[in-house]
Amino acid sequence: MLGVLIGLLVLLLLAKSLLGIVVISELEVGVVAKKFARTSLSAGRFIALEGEAGYQADTLAPGWHFFLWPWQYAVTKEPVVVVPQGEIGLVVANAGAPIPPSHILARVVDCDNYQDARAFLTKGGEKGRQLGMVTAGTYRINTALFTVITQRNAGTMGMRPEELFIYRVVPEAVGIVTTLDGVPIEPGEIAGPVIPTHDNFQDAQAFLVAGGRRGLQEQVLLSGSWNLNPWFCRVQQVPMTEIPIGHVGVVISFVGKPAVDVSGTEFTHGNLVDVGHKGIWAIPLYPGRQPLNTQIMKVELIPTTNIVLNWANRTEAHHYDDSLSSITVRSRDGFSFNLDVAQIIHVGALDAPRVISRVGSMQNLVDHVLEPIVGNYFRNSSQEYTVLDYLTNRAERQREAATFIRTALLDYNVQAVDTLIGDIVPPAQLMTTQTDRKLAEEQRKTYEVQQAAQTQRQALVRETSIADIQNSLVQSEQGVNIAELQANAQVKKVRGEAEAAKLRAGGEAESTRLRAIADSEATRLRGVGEAEAIRAIGNAKAEAYRVGVQSLGTREFTGLQLMQIIGDNRVKIVPEVQANGGAGGQGGGLVEALIGLLAQQQLAPGAPFVSASEPAKPASLPAAGAQENTQS
């Protein structure tokens, strides 16, 4: 049995050699090299098409192939070319027509994705790097004619593995394309025009056939995956141009159709063109994301909301006023002081292209238009006013400035919304004087307020006191009313009494008159009687005196009358204390007088004083005795 098997194996080997049998599996391709033939390849050729010696253009498909004797043919079994999903395969042809000097890559020919080497060579395929490429799939390619570069062998072929992946443009970005082959860009242009029907640079052959230019391209790639030949084009991803809300984008295009001015005859400060033309587009871009090629066009963002510019030591978030500072002006009275000014402007959406055409950018508008207009206005106008004018009439100065600047900016298609004067920094010396004056004025007002407060407080105290004595006041008022009533009653009573008294007086007067008449008559009668009586008494006394004088004599009768008068009137003839100056120490002296005086003081009031030279008389002596003693 073993001998039988060995015999069959030997017969098989002999048959393979004798019949030239070559077996190609499903995942292989047979590359045939003819060792000798009647003709040889011409100079410059590498692949045989007519049976010449050398590598043959045709390959062996999977299966059994006969009459390929080893002594005449060398068959190399190569694995099929597999390009995984998400990758591409680049092809290098080892034979073919030379690439023209104006070309960089070999043009594509119809050869079943480089699987038909005979078609490639007979249809004018060019050797070298191929413009075409193979995408994901499995290919039976004659490796003697073509070298396929994939991610697995990229390093050995001078390529980076990431270059063999399908190119992906991320969302919210655009791919700016630069082609490496094609006719040169026309003089004066910076990018190739848009070429249709090349499927976003994936069909490089169609791009070149349509006259595609080498270099920067106007057309961009949007978000997605693209089969791009890295030998044909390079892509730079940039973010989409975002036009924020409250802004418009004025496009300045450096490529496009020839510029045709559409701004009209009234606008003489630049040219505006339609969309797609070279120049400043008359229609701005509105808020949103725009897939623009920022290498061939520039977008100036113009705020359409109000813009505040500060001539002060502060800036806004837009930073247009970073270079602005407080305006130093000189007044009519020779003082230099600083003004803080805020200017509010607005640029309309349709006016934005005109503004850019005239000044170039918003920053230029601020630096080259607004700063000179606003600054010079305040420097010029301040010379007409004093510092105090600005301090006391700032609102008026502000209105004048707003009117002037509004008119001036209309020539630049800019609307001046308002002009505001902020802090005014006058000279320190002048400010000190004004401050002192203001403080004095405020103190005066304070005193007036305090005085008014005191007056109110006094009024409050008065009202409080009045309220406190309201009860008494009511009682007093009632008392006054009662008193008035009583007075009125009394007046009436008095009037009644007066009337009554008048009547009584009349009666009494009459009565008094009658009594007076009666009294005068009675008095007269009494006077007459008394006169008669006095006359009679006088006559009697005279008669008595006459008789006395006749009886006693004139002297004696006169002495007797005198003594009687003294006695009737108790006249003291002898002194109560008597000091006698007798000789030889006899009689009453000064001592005796003093003793008598002391004794007198000790006596009870009304007691008679006795002379020291006379003996004391009993107190019980009758008055007649005393009278007699006195008379004696």
XYZ file of C-alpha atoms in Angstrom:
632
model
C 0.000 0.000 0.000
C 2.823 2.349 0.856
C 4.458 1.574 -2.427
C 1.273 2.429 -4.284
C 1.064 5.809 -2.624
C 4.664 6.595 -3.356
C 4.135 5.622 -6.956
C 1.120 7.896 -7.328
C 3.052 10.788 -5.843
C 5.900 10.283 -8.218
C 3.507 10.091 -11.180
C 1.858 13.326 -10.015
C 5.131 15.124 -9.797
C 6.144 13.873 -13.173
C 2.767 14.897 -14.633
C 3.034 18.407 -13.152
C 6.424 18.823 -14.617
C 5.525 17.219 -17.876
C 2.190 19.058 -18.246
C 3.340 22.355 -16.638
C 0.475 22.449 -14.160
C 0.175 25.563 -11.881
C -2.582 25.785 -9.272
C -3.657 29.268 -8.069
C -5.839 29.515 -4.954
C -8.752 31.889 -4.421
C -6.702 34.546 -2.572
C -3.751 34.468 -4.916
C -2.780 35.907 -8.229
C -0.154 34.311 -10.475
C 2.494 36.628 -11.813
C 4.207 35.011 -14.793
C 7.772 35.653 -15.912
C 8.862 34.082 -19.215
C 12.456 32.957 -19.092
C 13.123 32.925 -22.810
C 11.281 33.518 -26.047
C 11.869 34.148 -29.716
C 11.697 37.935 -29.206
C 12.879 40.197 -26.470
C 11.425 43.393 -24.966
C 12.427 46.623 -26.591
C 14.441 49.168 -24.702
C 12.407 50.937 -22.016
C 9.786 48.251 -21.784
C 9.375 46.158 -18.695
C 6.215 44.113 -19.280
C 5.729 41.828 -22.247
C 2.541 42.123 -24.248
C 3.370 39.826 -27.209
C 4.977 36.862 -25.463
C 8.409 38.424 -25.208
C 10.750 37.215 -22.530
C 10.169 38.872 -19.208
C 7.252 39.648 -16.950
C 4.027 39.025 -18.697
C 1.178 41.552 -18.604
C -1.413 38.838 -18.033
C -1.709 37.164 -14.646
C -3.038 33.769 -13.630
C -6.486 33.681 -12.092
C -7.403 31.156 -9.391
C -7.549 27.553 -10.699
C -5.446 24.981 -12.622
C -3.203 26.226 -15.404
C -1.387 23.891 -17.842
C 1.677 24.011 -19.992
C 3.530 26.435 -17.818
C 6.648 24.345 -17.702
C 9.061 25.372 -14.978
C 11.960 25.388 -17.363
C 10.275 28.145 -19.431
C 8.060 30.062 -16.962
C 8.509 31.263 -13.427
C 5.157 31.701 -11.750
C 5.017 33.737 -8.523
C 1.935 33.347 -6.427
C 1.181 36.783 -4.865
C -1.622 37.450 -2.396
C -4.444 39.581 -3.656
C -4.396 43.292 -2.683
C -6.837 44.004 0.134
C -7.763 47.613 1.005
C -9.631 47.672 4.337
C -12.691 49.774 4.969
C -11.861 53.386 5.720
C -8.630 53.261 3.771
C -7.386 53.898 0.287
C -4.632 52.333 -1.792
C -2.181 54.354 -3.825
C -0.770 52.877 -7.004
C 2.677 53.174 -8.550
C 3.114 51.812 -12.081
C 6.487 50.278 -12.799
C 6.036 50.464 -16.547
C 4.172 52.519 -19.075
C 4.566 55.699 -21.020
C 6.551 58.491 -19.398
C 4.615 61.214 -17.547
C 4.683 64.520 -19.470
C 6.817 67.232 -17.852
C 3.742 69.383 -17.209
C 2.141 66.626 -15.184
C 2.934 65.458 -11.706
C 0.883 62.282 -11.652
C 0.093 59.690 -14.291
C -3.298 60.099 -15.849
C -5.992 57.531 -15.282
C -6.806 54.938 -17.990
C -9.607 52.421 -18.057
C -7.959 49.263 -16.712
C -10.437 47.844 -14.206
C -8.844 49.538 -11.200
C -5.356 48.500 -12.316
C -6.363 44.817 -12.477
C -5.999 44.725 -16.291
C -2.322 45.354 -16.914
C -2.652 44.773 -20.678
C -5.354 47.451 -20.943
C -3.254 49.841 -18.874
C -0.296 49.476 -21.178
C -2.144 49.412 -24.455
C -4.285 52.463 -23.600
C -1.379 54.692 -22.787
C -0.979 54.174 -19.104
C 1.938 56.117 -17.672
C 4.474 54.824 -15.291
C 5.031 56.355 -11.891
C 2.612 57.660 -9.255
C -0.900 57.265 -10.434
C -3.621 59.890 -10.262
C -6.125 57.162 -9.691
C -6.323 55.014 -6.579
C -8.105 51.963 -5.295
C -10.724 52.193 -2.581
C -11.820 49.615 -0.044
C -12.007 46.106 -1.570
C -9.997 43.161 -2.895
C -7.992 43.442 -6.126
C -6.065 40.981 -8.300
C -3.273 43.218 -9.427
C -0.141 42.288 -11.302
C 2.423 43.188 -8.712
C 5.143 43.077 -11.366
C 3.577 46.133 -12.993
C 1.912 47.880 -10.058
C 2.902 48.546 -6.479
C -0.055 49.250 -4.211
C 0.604 51.274 -1.053
C -1.713 50.696 1.880
C -1.505 51.458 5.539
C 0.381 48.197 6.162
C 3.311 49.059 3.920
C 3.135 52.852 4.006
C 6.263 53.171 6.123
C 8.406 51.254 3.659
C 7.140 53.370 0.789
C 7.912 56.739 2.318
C 4.328 57.489 3.328
C 2.683 58.168 6.674
C 0.005 55.598 7.590
C -2.569 58.306 8.415
C -2.321 59.559 4.838
C -3.879 56.315 3.642
C -7.110 56.794 5.578
C -10.246 58.266 4.058
C -10.088 62.008 4.719
C -12.727 63.274 7.156
C -13.796 66.879 7.572
C -15.204 67.345 11.037
C -18.530 69.115 11.625
C -18.475 72.919 11.954
C -15.316 73.021 9.839
C -14.433 73.414 6.189
C -11.574 71.897 4.242
C -9.451 74.309 2.238
C -8.024 72.367 -0.709
C -4.695 72.836 -2.414
C -4.201 70.688 -5.499
C -0.736 69.471 -6.446
C -1.391 68.879 -10.147
C -3.098 70.751 -12.933
C -2.396 73.731 -15.122
C -0.869 76.771 -13.428
C -3.110 79.442 -11.938
C -3.663 82.415 -14.214
C -1.543 85.497 -13.542
C -3.165 87.867 -11.076
C -5.157 85.134 -9.406
C -4.418 83.481 -6.089
C -6.679 80.421 -6.386
C -8.112 78.136 -8.982
C -11.723 78.637 -9.997
C -14.483 76.272 -9.078
C -14.509 73.214 -11.380
C -17.729 71.226 -11.660
C -18.163 67.441 -11.989
C -15.145 66.245 -10.043
C -17.098 65.047 -7.026
C -15.343 67.223 -4.457
C -11.830 66.413 -5.703
C -12.460 62.652 -5.450
C -12.340 62.300 -9.243
C -8.959 63.873 -9.881
C -9.004 62.895 -13.557
C -12.255 64.809 -14.124
C -10.800 67.835 -12.336
C -7.756 67.916 -14.609
C -9.723 67.236 -17.778
C -12.024 70.179 -16.962
C -9.007 72.474 -16.717
C -8.484 72.435 -12.961
C -5.709 74.658 -11.693
C -2.788 73.652 -9.604
C -2.652 75.310 -6.183
C -5.143 76.877 -3.809
C -8.741 76.232 -4.769
C -11.827 78.398 -4.328
C -13.997 75.406 -3.629
C -13.960 73.973 -0.121
C -14.848 70.608 1.331
C -17.704 70.452 3.787
C -18.166 68.070 6.671
C -17.976 64.408 5.627
C -15.642 61.608 4.471
C -13.812 61.903 1.177
C -11.650 59.538 -0.893
C -8.823 61.910 -1.676
C -5.510 61.045 -3.236
C -2.868 62.652 -0.960
C -0.534 62.839 -4.023
C -3.147 64.969 -5.756
C -4.391 67.389 -3.045
C -3.836 68.544 0.488
C -6.589 69.695 2.799
C -6.431 72.176 5.680
C -9.379 72.212 8.028
C -10.475 75.549 9.487
C -13.539 76.448 11.559
C -16.540 77.758 9.738
C -16.882 81.527 9.717
C -19.373 82.399 12.421
C -21.366 85.606 12.177
C -22.576 86.304 15.723
C -26.014 87.632 16.488
C -25.987 91.397 16.338
C -23.373 91.435 13.582
C -23.107 91.156 9.836
C -20.132 89.944 7.848
C -18.806 92.068 5.024
C -17.022 89.791 2.576
C -13.875 90.992 0.853
C -13.210 88.447 -1.870
C -9.778 88.193 -3.487
C -10.997 85.863 -6.228
C -14.050 85.568 -8.404
C -15.514 87.131 -11.458
C -14.196 90.499 -12.590
C -15.325 93.346 -10.374
C -18.326 95.334 -11.583
C -19.249 98.267 -9.354
C -22.870 98.221 -8.206
C -22.635 100.952 -5.542
C -24.153 103.649 -7.723
C -22.952 107.055 -8.782
C -23.660 108.700 -5.415
C -21.120 106.542 -3.611
C -17.652 107.622 -4.709
C -15.521 106.181 -1.936
C -15.016 102.644 -3.258
C -16.553 99.839 -5.275
C -19.149 97.295 -4.246
C -19.721 94.101 -6.261
C -22.261 91.330 -6.406
C -21.730 88.018 -4.658
C -19.181 85.835 -6.508
C -17.231 88.752 -7.878
C -13.847 89.986 -6.822
C -14.078 92.862 -4.353
C -16.356 93.922 -1.494
C -19.700 92.190 -1.720
C -22.619 94.603 -1.599
C -24.760 92.110 0.315
C -23.386 91.237 3.771
C -23.563 87.871 5.455
C -26.132 87.632 8.207
C -25.782 85.794 11.561
C -24.962 82.107 11.312
C -22.114 79.766 10.311
C -20.789 80.253 6.807
C -18.517 77.714 4.996
C -16.104 80.276 3.645
C -12.636 79.807 2.288
C -10.721 82.171 4.543
C -7.621 81.817 2.332
C -9.233 83.626 -0.561
C -11.656 85.967 1.206
C -11.753 88.056 4.317
C -14.791 88.708 6.460
C -15.062 91.929 8.457
C -17.493 91.602 11.346
C -19.565 94.759 11.760
C -21.709 95.107 14.898
C -25.234 96.145 13.999
C -26.093 96.865 17.631
C -25.167 100.125 19.305
C -21.433 100.478 19.894
C -20.148 102.481 22.864
C -16.716 104.071 22.486
C -15.058 105.569 25.556
C -12.567 108.403 25.531
C -11.626 107.518 29.111
C -9.524 105.162 31.198
C -11.832 102.224 30.512
C -12.660 100.136 27.454
C -15.581 98.053 26.280
C -15.545 94.321 25.521
C -15.213 94.940 21.762
C -11.810 96.668 22.396
C -12.312 99.127 19.534
C -11.581 101.935 22.020
C -8.387 100.494 23.490
C -6.316 103.313 21.994
C -8.699 106.083 23.099
C -8.095 108.144 26.221
C -9.482 111.208 27.969
C -9.522 114.322 25.771
C -7.311 117.149 27.055
C -8.805 120.528 26.163
C -8.044 124.168 26.929
C -10.783 126.557 28.032
C -11.290 130.193 27.111
C -9.862 131.302 30.461
C -6.619 129.384 29.811
C -7.166 126.305 31.961
C -6.339 122.823 30.677
C -8.603 120.028 31.822
C -9.605 116.500 30.820
C -12.961 115.376 29.459
C -14.293 111.818 29.557
C -16.527 111.298 26.513
C -18.653 108.342 25.441
C -19.879 108.137 21.845
C -22.649 105.719 20.878
C -22.766 104.793 17.183
C -24.766 102.421 15.012
C -23.938 100.917 11.627
C -26.877 99.570 9.635
C -26.604 96.139 8.030
C -26.879 97.476 4.475
C -24.521 100.350 5.284
C -21.810 97.994 6.557
C -20.294 97.244 3.086
C -20.108 100.983 2.371
C -18.334 101.618 5.674
C -15.783 98.882 4.946
C -15.314 100.101 1.387
C -14.543 103.557 2.727
C -12.377 102.895 5.808
C -11.378 99.215 5.561
C -12.376 98.006 9.039
C -14.217 98.968 12.193
C -10.923 99.678 13.926
C -9.985 102.068 11.133
C -13.383 103.723 11.512
C -12.622 104.373 15.188
C -8.973 105.370 14.745
C -9.197 107.364 11.516
C -12.690 108.840 11.640
C -14.263 108.932 15.081
C -11.160 109.827 17.065
C -10.304 112.920 14.944
C -13.917 114.089 14.675
C -14.771 113.752 18.364
C -11.410 114.821 19.721
C -11.022 117.881 17.520
C -14.588 119.007 18.115
C -14.117 119.147 21.870
C -10.678 120.740 21.548
C -12.074 123.462 19.281
C -15.368 124.080 21.063
C -13.815 124.212 24.538
C -11.963 127.388 23.589
C -15.306 129.198 23.434
C -16.243 128.402 27.039
C -14.744 128.664 30.494
C -14.207 125.690 32.768
C -17.191 126.734 34.847
C -19.336 126.696 31.704
C -18.563 123.031 31.296
C -19.206 122.381 34.967
C -22.483 124.273 35.164
C -23.825 123.834 31.608
C -22.604 120.363 30.756
C -26.004 119.290 29.394
C -25.982 122.148 26.899
C -22.422 121.391 25.804
C -23.442 117.748 25.391
C -26.377 118.619 23.138
C -24.173 120.812 20.960
C -21.595 118.032 20.617
C -24.237 115.435 19.750
C -25.678 117.612 16.994
C -22.282 118.306 15.407
C -21.002 114.722 15.546
C -24.295 113.293 14.258
C -24.068 115.443 11.156
C -20.383 114.696 10.627
C -20.784 110.897 10.810
C -23.627 110.771 8.297
C -21.023 111.356 5.578
C -19.439 108.053 6.611
C -22.727 106.081 6.606
C -22.550 105.875 10.405
C -25.390 106.857 12.703
C -24.412 108.781 15.830
C -26.947 107.691 18.449
C -25.759 109.950 21.262
C -22.768 111.809 22.632
C -22.245 111.763 26.390
C -19.850 113.862 28.440
C -18.617 111.953 31.472
C -16.220 113.129 34.130
C -14.794 116.633 33.833
C -11.475 116.943 35.634
C -10.865 120.694 36.123
C -7.637 122.193 37.559
C -7.141 121.317 41.212
C -6.807 124.954 42.324
C -10.029 125.973 40.612
C -11.761 122.903 41.943
C -10.641 123.711 45.483
C -12.160 127.190 45.202
C -15.385 125.817 43.827
C -15.461 123.116 46.455
C -15.026 125.638 49.259
C -17.763 127.769 47.764
C -20.033 124.775 47.412
C -19.340 123.650 50.954
C -20.197 127.131 52.208
C -23.395 127.066 50.189
C -24.263 123.630 51.494
C -23.563 124.752 55.043
C -25.869 127.699 54.505
C -28.554 125.365 53.249
C -27.905 123.110 56.211
C -28.373 126.002 58.566
C -31.557 126.969 56.780
C -32.819 123.429 57.063
C -31.880 123.320 60.717
C -33.614 126.648 61.244
C -36.704 125.343 59.482
C -36.483 122.226 61.633
C -36.296 124.344 64.765
C -39.258 126.390 63.559
C -41.188 123.230 62.942
C -40.123 121.919 66.312
C -41.338 125.143 67.947
C -44.586 124.846 66.077
C -44.817 121.245 67.203
C -44.147 122.206 70.794
C -46.698 124.976 70.506
C -49.247 122.665 68.996
C -48.442 120.056 71.621
C -48.860 122.660 74.365
C -52.071 123.840 72.785
C -53.255 120.263 72.653
C -52.206 119.768 76.247
C -54.116 122.856 77.374
C -56.980 122.247 75.010
C -59.174 121.232 77.898
C -58.244 124.339 79.797
C -58.601 126.366 76.635
C -62.069 124.980 76.098
C -62.928 125.691 79.686
C -61.442 129.168 79.346
C -63.301 129.751 76.132
C -66.478 128.587 77.805
C -65.586 130.759 80.791
C -65.056 133.690 78.456
C -68.350 132.974 76.821
C -69.994 132.723 80.225
C -68.218 135.882 81.344
C -69.349 137.626 78.185
C -72.853 136.461 78.823
C -72.579 137.515 82.455
C -71.043 140.836 81.414
C -73.814 141.344 78.933
C -76.270 140.500 81.669
C -74.438 142.811 84.042
C -74.400 145.534 81.431
C -78.082 145.118 80.987
C -78.484 145.033 84.760
C -76.329 148.128 85.152
C -78.216 149.813 82.392
C -81.398 148.952 84.224
C -79.949 150.089 87.478
C -78.651 153.224 85.791
C -82.078 153.947 84.514
C -83.444 153.217 87.945
C -80.674 155.294 89.526
C -81.393 158.038 87.067
C -84.935 157.995 88.106
C -83.950 157.724 91.754
C -81.365 160.440 91.309
C -84.006 162.601 89.810
C -86.224 161.954 92.771
C -83.400 162.225 95.262
C -82.157 165.404 93.647
C -85.524 166.878 94.006
C -85.705 165.566 97.555
C -82.184 166.809 98.277
C -83.032 170.182 96.851
C -85.987 170.369 99.095
C -83.937 169.086 102.093
C -81.167 171.528 101.263
C -83.626 174.319 101.218
C -84.974 173.091 104.537
C -81.462 172.525 105.987
C -80.257 175.940 104.867
C -83.223 177.495 106.481
C -82.657 175.467 109.637
C -78.956 176.347 109.623
C -79.741 179.920 109.186
C -82.101 179.747 112.041
C -79.491 177.838 114.196
C -76.829 180.333 113.270
C -79.041 183.135 114.264
C -79.792 181.341 117.523
C -76.171 180.463 118.216
C -75.095 183.946 117.393
C -77.607 185.238 119.804
C -76.360 182.728 122.383
C -72.692 183.628 121.864
C -73.550 187.191 122.030
C -75.341 186.627 125.253
C -72.447 184.525 126.704
C -69.943 187.091 125.652
C -71.983 189.806 127.186
C -72.248 187.764 130.366
C -68.483 187.072 130.510
C -67.713 190.603 129.773
C -69.956 191.607 132.526
C -68.315 189.066 134.832
C -64.822 190.281 133.947
C -65.885 193.783 134.504
C -67.297 192.947 137.906
C -64.170 190.884 138.802
C -61.869 193.718 137.807
C -63.954 196.087 139.736
C -63.854 193.768 142.757
C -60.198 192.557 142.761
C -58.510 194.945 140.551
C -57.050 194.415 137.158
C -53.756 192.741 138.292
C -55.178 190.371 140.783
C -58.043 189.376 138.599
C -55.631 188.687 135.708
C -53.413 186.493 137.956
C -56.381 184.631 139.185
C -57.499 183.889 135.625
C -54.011 182.809 134.710
C -53.747 180.322 137.541
C -57.099 178.909 136.629
C -56.020 178.319 133.043
C -52.804 176.563 134.218
C -54.757 174.356 136.512
C -57.364 173.497 133.941
C -54.688 172.489 131.488
C -52.389 170.705 134.054
C -49.389 172.746 133.080
C -46.177 171.763 135.103
C -44.530 174.803 136.507
C -41.936 173.129 138.798
C -39.396 170.723 137.007
C -39.554 167.037 137.865
C -35.747 166.773 138.370
C -33.879 169.686 139.771
C -30.159 170.018 140.349
C -29.151 172.641 142.824
C -25.646 173.838 143.145
C -25.568 174.757 146.886
C -22.320 175.734 148.506
C -20.444 173.384 150.766
C -21.930 170.339 149.188
C -25.415 171.043 150.443
C -28.431 171.056 148.267
C -29.096 169.020 145.036
C -26.142 168.538 142.715
C -25.579 166.678 139.468
C -25.531 163.306 141.208
C -28.809 163.960 142.790
C -30.236 164.916 139.438
C -29.115 161.600 137.908
C -30.511 159.624 140.786
C -33.751 161.436 140.391
C -33.767 160.685 136.718
C -33.177 156.944 137.350
C -35.906 156.938 139.899
C -38.171 158.509 137.370
C -37.457 155.744 134.897
C -38.349 153.095 137.440
C -41.752 154.611 138.068
C -44.739 153.199 136.388
C -46.008 155.045 133.364
C -48.343 157.832 134.345
C -46.908 158.150 137.920
C -45.984 161.710 138.888
C -42.351 162.603 139.146
C -41.171 164.114 142.413
C -38.287 166.446 142.735
C -35.394 165.161 144.760
C -35.326 168.338 146.764
C -38.898 167.856 147.943
C -40.214 165.243 150.306
C -42.313 162.543 148.740
C -46.015 162.808 149.139
C -48.273 159.907 149.652
C -49.671 158.479 146.505
C -53.139 158.546 147.936
C -53.291 162.320 148.159
C -56.263 163.705 146.544
C -55.944 165.651 143.374
C -57.090 168.754 145.137
C -54.122 168.587 147.473
C -51.803 168.210 144.576
C -53.416 171.153 142.868
C -53.032 173.193 145.895
C -49.385 172.218 146.245
C -48.803 173.208 142.704
C -50.543 176.460 143.079
C -48.565 177.223 146.222
